Amino acid sequence: MQKLLAIFSLVLMLCACDMQQQPSQLAHIKAQNKIRVGTLAGASNYYQAPQGVQGFEYELAQEFADYVGVELEMVPFFNLSDMFARLESGDLDIIASGLTYNTIRAEHYRFGPTYRTISQKLVYKQGRNRPREFADLTGNLTVLAKSSHSLALQQLKQLNPELSWNETEDMDEEELLQAVIDGEIDYTLADSHTLSLFRRYHPNLSIGFSVTRNDPIAWLLRKDGDDSLYALMVPFFGDVKQSNQLYVLEEKYFGHVRQFNYVNTLAYIEAIKDTLPKYQPWFEQYAGNIDWRLLAALSYQESMWNPRAKSPTGVRGIMMLTQATAKQVGVTNRLEPEQNIKGGAQYLAKVISWIPERIPQPDRTWFALASYNVGWGHVNDARIITEQEGASPDKWADVKKRLPLLIKKRYYRKTKYGYARGDVAVKYVDNIRRYYDALVWLDENDAIANPSEEEQSTEEANPEAQSSEPKPNDNTQQTDSEQQELENN
């Protein structure tokens, strides 16, 4: 508090002359007890969820409002023109929308401190020949008007005089990506983090090449010579980086989507369409206080919704229960899917009850999923290591870093429960989070349908038939290098 008061005093001293004529921006914000922050509505910035408002930029802006000591008024926009106009008119104090630094934009607006980096990707739909440079484009390229994508293309046109594109204000970034999937446009540009989120449920969207790399992201202010608010941004971003708050937010929204596997994701989407309807009523019936879609996502990670699944260690069934666990929850036949789902739901609820109540959601759930895989004892060992290293044992983002240490002798020999494949548990939780996110999106967009009559009749005629794993052809398959390109911004 003393540090913050000292900063306020310094800011007020620097702005004393201006305040004699008119209040500084910070003084106006304090007088109104409100800071107005504009953002583009979307999965990476700001959106309405069943549990309330969510979004990386929303939570970061809330942290800043708390730091300043005022209320947050987050104003969602659906195009950049309106948002920039509101900032210029003084109706907004800040734009916090994952916007990248650009020299053209810096002529008109002031950028705050950089807090993360992204890259811009040219994307297309699987089935087309992969373009590896702009000269390979054979169709319509459309981007958002006044966006970083538009600015990047304007600069690249100097080296590529034949480059042409269309701009639109009628769609947002995700709608443009959907237009590529629907065949309405051929190509667009997307930020790497938005693309990572979108491909959870649209794996047929592929990367052609990187248009930019390591673009710095920052908030925007008016370029009017008023330093009062900027003077608080500098220490704020220093604090959230040093305290790990920024990392925790990045892990919450993007940590589980850094890796992408085309075949796996496509197989999952197909399984939602073809297999899930057989078992969905039981997931819904026995989920209790757990979201049935989380239970279904866990089940897919365990067995790919195969009721006869069996591991080398003897766990069986659609929820992959051990004999001991099955006995605890009253399952007499692990190969009977209804029993197995009911028992798995009861066991997951029991695991959740072991997690300390002080741990908030969604971390509480991620700890429970890791425990379902590797055991609460091992997860708690990792929490102890986390605390010993000065991080928070109650934050999944911090414990996630330490779970893989349980495979190293110098760490596990000092723990209560010893060696564990903590690295596997981390991947396990990340996979379930991706499956869950995709299932929630498809469910809320009414994209989960029962199999067609033709599919049903085929299954009835051959109930043992298993759908083959999709094998995309060499021209369209996303390569390992492309996947790594997305992971590395």
Coordinates of C-alpha atoms in Angstrom, one line a residue, residues 84-338:
F84 CA -10.8 3.2 -31.6
A85 CA -13.3 6.0 -32.1
R86 CA -14.5 5.6 -28.5
L87 CA -10.9 5.7 -27.2
E88 CA -10.1 8.9 -29.3
S89 CA -13.3 10.6 -28.0
G90 CA -12.4 10.0 -24.4
D91 CA -15.2 7.5 -23.8
L92 CA -12.7 4.8 -23.0
D93 CA -9.6 5.0 -20.9
I94 CA -7.8 2.0 -22.3
I95 CA -8.1 -0.6 -25.0
A96 CA -7.1 -4.1 -23.7
S97 CA -7.8 -6.4 -26.6
G98 CA -4.6 -8.4 -27.4
L99 CA -3.6 -5.8 -30.0
T100 CA 0.0 -6.0 -31.3
Y101 CA 2.4 -3.1 -31.5
N102 CA 2.8 -1.7 -35.0
T103 CA 4.7 1.4 -36.1
I104 CA 1.7 2.7 -38.1
R105 CA -0.6 2.3 -35.1
A106 CA 2.0 3.9 -32.8
E107 CA 1.7 7.1 -34.7
H108 CA -1.8 7.6 -33.4
Y109 CA -2.0 5.7 -30.1
R110 CA 0.3 5.2 -27.1
F111 CA 1.2 1.6 -26.3
G112 CA 1.6 0.4 -22.7
P113 CA 4.2 -2.1 -21.6
T114 CA 4.5 -5.3 -23.6
Y115 CA 3.1 -8.3 -21.7
R116 CA 3.1 -11.2 -24.1
T117 CA 3.9 -12.0 -27.7
I118 CA 2.0 -13.7 -30.5
S119 CA 2.4 -14.3 -34.3
Q120 CA 0.1 -13.9 -37.2
K121 CA -0.7 -17.0 -39.3
L122 CA -2.1 -17.4 -42.8
V123 CA -4.8 -20.1 -42.5
Y124 CA -6.7 -22.2 -45.0
K125 CA -9.1 -25.2 -45.0
Q126 CA -7.8 -28.7 -45.2
G127 CA -8.2 -30.1 -48.7
R128 CA -6.5 -27.2 -50.5
N129 CA -2.9 -27.2 -51.4
R130 CA -0.9 -25.7 -48.7
P131 CA 0.4 -22.2 -49.5
R132 CA 3.9 -21.5 -48.2
E133 CA 4.2 -17.9 -49.3
F134 CA 1.8 -15.2 -50.6
A135 CA 2.7 -16.1 -54.3
D136 CA 1.0 -19.5 -53.7
L137 CA -2.4 -18.0 -52.9
T138 CA -5.1 -19.0 -55.4
G139 CA -8.2 -17.4 -53.9
N140 CA -9.7 -14.7 -51.8
L141 CA -7.8 -13.4 -48.8
T142 CA -10.0 -11.5 -46.3
V143 CA -8.9 -9.8 -43.0
L144 CA -10.4 -7.5 -40.4
A145 CA -10.4 -3.8 -41.3
K146 CA -8.0 -1.7 -39.3
S147 CA -6.6 -4.8 -37.6
S148 CA -3.0 -5.8 -37.0
H149 CA -3.5 -8.2 -39.9
S150 CA -4.4 -5.3 -42.3
L151 CA -1.4 -3.3 -41.1
A152 CA 1.0 -6.2 -41.6
L153 CA -0.3 -6.8 -45.1
Q154 CA 0.1 -3.1 -45.9
Q155 CA 3.8 -3.3 -44.9
L156 CA 4.3 -6.6 -46.7
K157 CA 2.8 -5.2 -49.9
Q158 CA 5.9 -3.1 -50.3
L159 CA 7.9 -6.3 -50.9
N160 CA 5.0 -8.1 -52.6
P161 CA 3.4 -5.6 -55.1
E162 CA 1.0 -8.2 -56.4
L163 CA -0.4 -8.9 -52.9
S164 CA -4.1 -8.1 -52.7
W165 CA -6.8 -8.7 -50.1
N166 CA -10.3 -7.7 -48.9
E167 CA -11.2 -6.1 -45.6
T168 CA -14.4 -6.4 -43.6
E169 CA -16.0 -4.9 -40.5
D170 CA -19.0 -7.2 -40.6
M171 CA -17.3 -10.2 -39.0
D172 CA -14.9 -10.8 -36.1
E173 CA -11.8 -12.9 -36.2
E174 CA -13.6 -16.1 -35.3
E175 CA -16.3 -15.5 -37.9
L176 CA -13.6 -15.1 -40.5
L177 CA -12.1 -18.4 -39.5
Q178 CA -15.6 -20.0 -39.7
A179 CA -16.0 -18.5 -43.1
V180 CA -12.8 -20.3 -44.2
I181 CA -14.3 -23.6 -42.8
D182 CA -17.6 -22.9 -44.7
G183 CA -15.8 -22.2 -47.9
E184 CA -17.1 -18.6 -48.1
I185 CA -13.5 -17.2 -48.2
D186 CA -10.3 -19.0 -49.1
Y187 CA -7.7 -17.5 -46.7
T188 CA -7.5 -15.2 -43.7
L189 CA -5.0 -14.2 -41.1
A190 CA -5.3 -15.2 -37.5
D191 CA -3.4 -14.5 -34.3
S192 CA -1.7 -17.7 -32.9
H193 CA -3.6 -17.7 -29.6
T194 CA -7.0 -17.2 -31.3
L195 CA -6.2 -20.0 -33.8
S196 CA -5.2 -22.3 -30.9
L197 CA -8.5 -21.9 -29.2
F198 CA -10.5 -22.2 -32.5
R199 CA -8.9 -25.4 -33.6
R200 CA -10.1 -27.3 -30.6
Y201 CA -13.4 -27.8 -32.4
H202 CA -12.4 -27.0 -36.0
P203 CA -9.3 -29.2 -36.7
N204 CA -9.8 -28.8 -40.5
L205 CA -8.3 -25.3 -40.3
S206 CA -4.6 -25.4 -41.1
I207 CA -1.6 -23.1 -41.1
G208 CA -0.1 -22.1 -44.4
F209 CA 2.8 -20.0 -43.0
S210 CA 3.7 -17.4 -40.4
V211 CA 3.1 -13.8 -41.6
T212 CA 4.8 -12.3 -38.5
R213 CA 6.6 -13.7 -35.5
N214 CA 6.9 -12.6 -31.9
D215 CA 4.6 -9.6 -32.2
P216 CA 4.5 -7.7 -28.9
I217 CA 1.1 -7.2 -27.3
A218 CA 0.2 -4.2 -25.3
W219 CA -2.7 -2.1 -24.1
L220 CA -3.5 1.2 -25.9
L221 CA -4.1 4.7 -24.6
R222 CA -4.8 8.0 -26.2
K223 CA -1.7 9.9 -27.4
D224 CA -2.4 13.1 -25.6
G225 CA 0.6 13.8 -23.5
D226 CA -1.2 12.7 -20.2
D227 CA 1.2 10.3 -18.5
S228 CA -0.8 9.8 -15.3
L229 CA -2.4 6.4 -16.3
Y230 CA 0.7 5.1 -18.2
A231 CA 2.8 5.8 -15.1
L232 CA 0.7 3.2 -13.2
M233 CA 0.8 0.6 -16.0
V234 CA 4.6 0.3 -15.8
P235 CA 4.8 -0.9 -12.2
F236 CA 1.5 -2.9 -12.6
F237 CA 2.9 -5.1 -15.4
G238 CA 6.2 -5.4 -13.5
D239 CA 4.2 -6.7 -10.5
V240 CA 2.0 -9.2 -12.3
K241 CA 5.0 -10.6 -14.0
Q242 CA 7.1 -10.9 -10.9
S243 CA 4.2 -12.3 -8.8
N244 CA 3.4 -14.9 -11.5
Q245 CA -0.1 -13.6 -11.9
L246 CA 0.4 -13.1 -15.6
Y247 CA 1.7 -16.7 -16.0
V248 CA -1.3 -18.1 -14.1
L249 CA -3.7 -16.2 -16.4
E250 CA -1.9 -17.4 -19.5
E251 CA -2.0 -21.0 -18.2
K252 CA -5.7 -20.7 -17.4
Y253 CA -6.7 -19.6 -20.9
F254 CA -4.0 -20.9 -23.2
G255 CA -1.8 -23.4 -21.4
H256 CA -3.7 -26.4 -22.6
V257 CA -4.0 -25.4 -26.2
R258 CA -0.3 -24.8 -27.1
Q259 CA 0.0 -28.2 -28.8
F260 CA -2.3 -29.4 -31.6
N261 CA -2.7 -32.8 -33.1
Y262 CA -4.8 -32.9 -36.3
V263 CA -5.6 -36.6 -36.3
N264 CA -6.4 -36.8 -32.6
T265 CA -8.7 -33.7 -32.8
L266 CA -10.5 -34.8 -35.9
A267 CA -11.1 -38.3 -34.4
Y268 CA -12.5 -36.7 -31.3
I269 CA -14.9 -34.5 -33.3
E270 CA -16.1 -37.6 -35.2
A271 CA -16.5 -39.5 -32.0
I272 CA -18.7 -36.7 -30.6
K273 CA -20.9 -37.1 -33.6
D274 CA -20.9 -40.9 -33.9
T275 CA -20.2 -42.4 -30.5
L276 CA -21.1 -39.9 -27.7
P277 CA -24.9 -40.1 -28.3
K278 CA -24.9 -43.7 -27.1
Y279 CA -23.5 -42.8 -23.7
Q280 CA -24.5 -39.1 -23.2
P281 CA -27.7 -39.9 -21.3
W282 CA -25.7 -41.8 -18.7
F283 CA -23.1 -39.1 -18.4
E284 CA -25.9 -36.6 -17.8
Q285 CA -27.7 -39.0 -15.4
Y286 CA -24.8 -39.8 -13.1
A287 CA -22.7 -36.6 -13.3
G288 CA -24.4 -35.2 -10.2
N289 CA -22.7 -31.8 -9.3
I290 CA -20.1 -32.4 -12.0
D291 CA -20.6 -31.0 -15.5
W292 CA -21.5 -34.0 -17.6
R293 CA -19.3 -32.7 -20.4
L294 CA -16.3 -32.8 -18.1
L295 CA -17.2 -36.4 -17.2
A296 CA -17.5 -37.3 -20.9
A297 CA -14.2 -35.6 -21.7
L298 CA -12.4 -37.5 -18.9
S299 CA -14.0 -40.7 -20.3
Y300 CA -12.8 -40.0 -23.8
Q301 CA -9.2 -39.4 -22.5
E302 CA -9.4 -42.7 -20.6
S303 CA -11.0 -45.0 -23.2
M304 CA -12.0 -43.0 -26.3
W305 CA -15.5 -44.0 -25.2
N306 CA -14.8 -47.7 -25.7
P307 CA -16.6 -49.7 -23.0
R308 CA -14.3 -52.7 -23.5
A309 CA -11.1 -50.7 -23.2
K310 CA -8.3 -52.4 -21.2
S311 CA -4.9 -51.2 -20.2
P312 CA -1.7 -53.3 -19.6
T313 CA -2.2 -52.6 -15.8
G314 CA -5.7 -54.1 -15.8
V315 CA -7.9 -51.0 -15.6
R316 CA -11.1 -51.6 -17.6
G317 CA -14.1 -50.0 -19.1
I318 CA -15.3 -46.7 -20.5
M319 CA -14.0 -44.9 -17.4
M320 CA -11.0 -47.2 -16.9
L321 CA -11.6 -48.3 -13.3
T322 CA -9.2 -50.5 -11.4
Q323 CA -10.7 -53.5 -9.6
A324 CA -10.2 -51.8 -6.2
T325 CA -11.9 -48.6 -7.3
A326 CA -14.7 -50.5 -9.0
K327 CA -15.3 -52.3 -5.7
Q328 CA -15.3 -49.0 -3.7
V329 CA -18.1 -47.5 -5.9
G330 CA -20.2 -50.7 -6.3
V331 CA -19.3 -51.6 -9.9
T332 CA -19.7 -55.4 -10.4
N333 CA -19.1 -55.5 -14.1
R334 CA -16.5 -53.0 -15.4
L335 CA -17.4 -53.8 -19.0
E336 CA -21.0 -52.7 -18.6
P337 CA -20.9 -49.0 -19.6
E338 CA -23.7 -47.7 -17.5

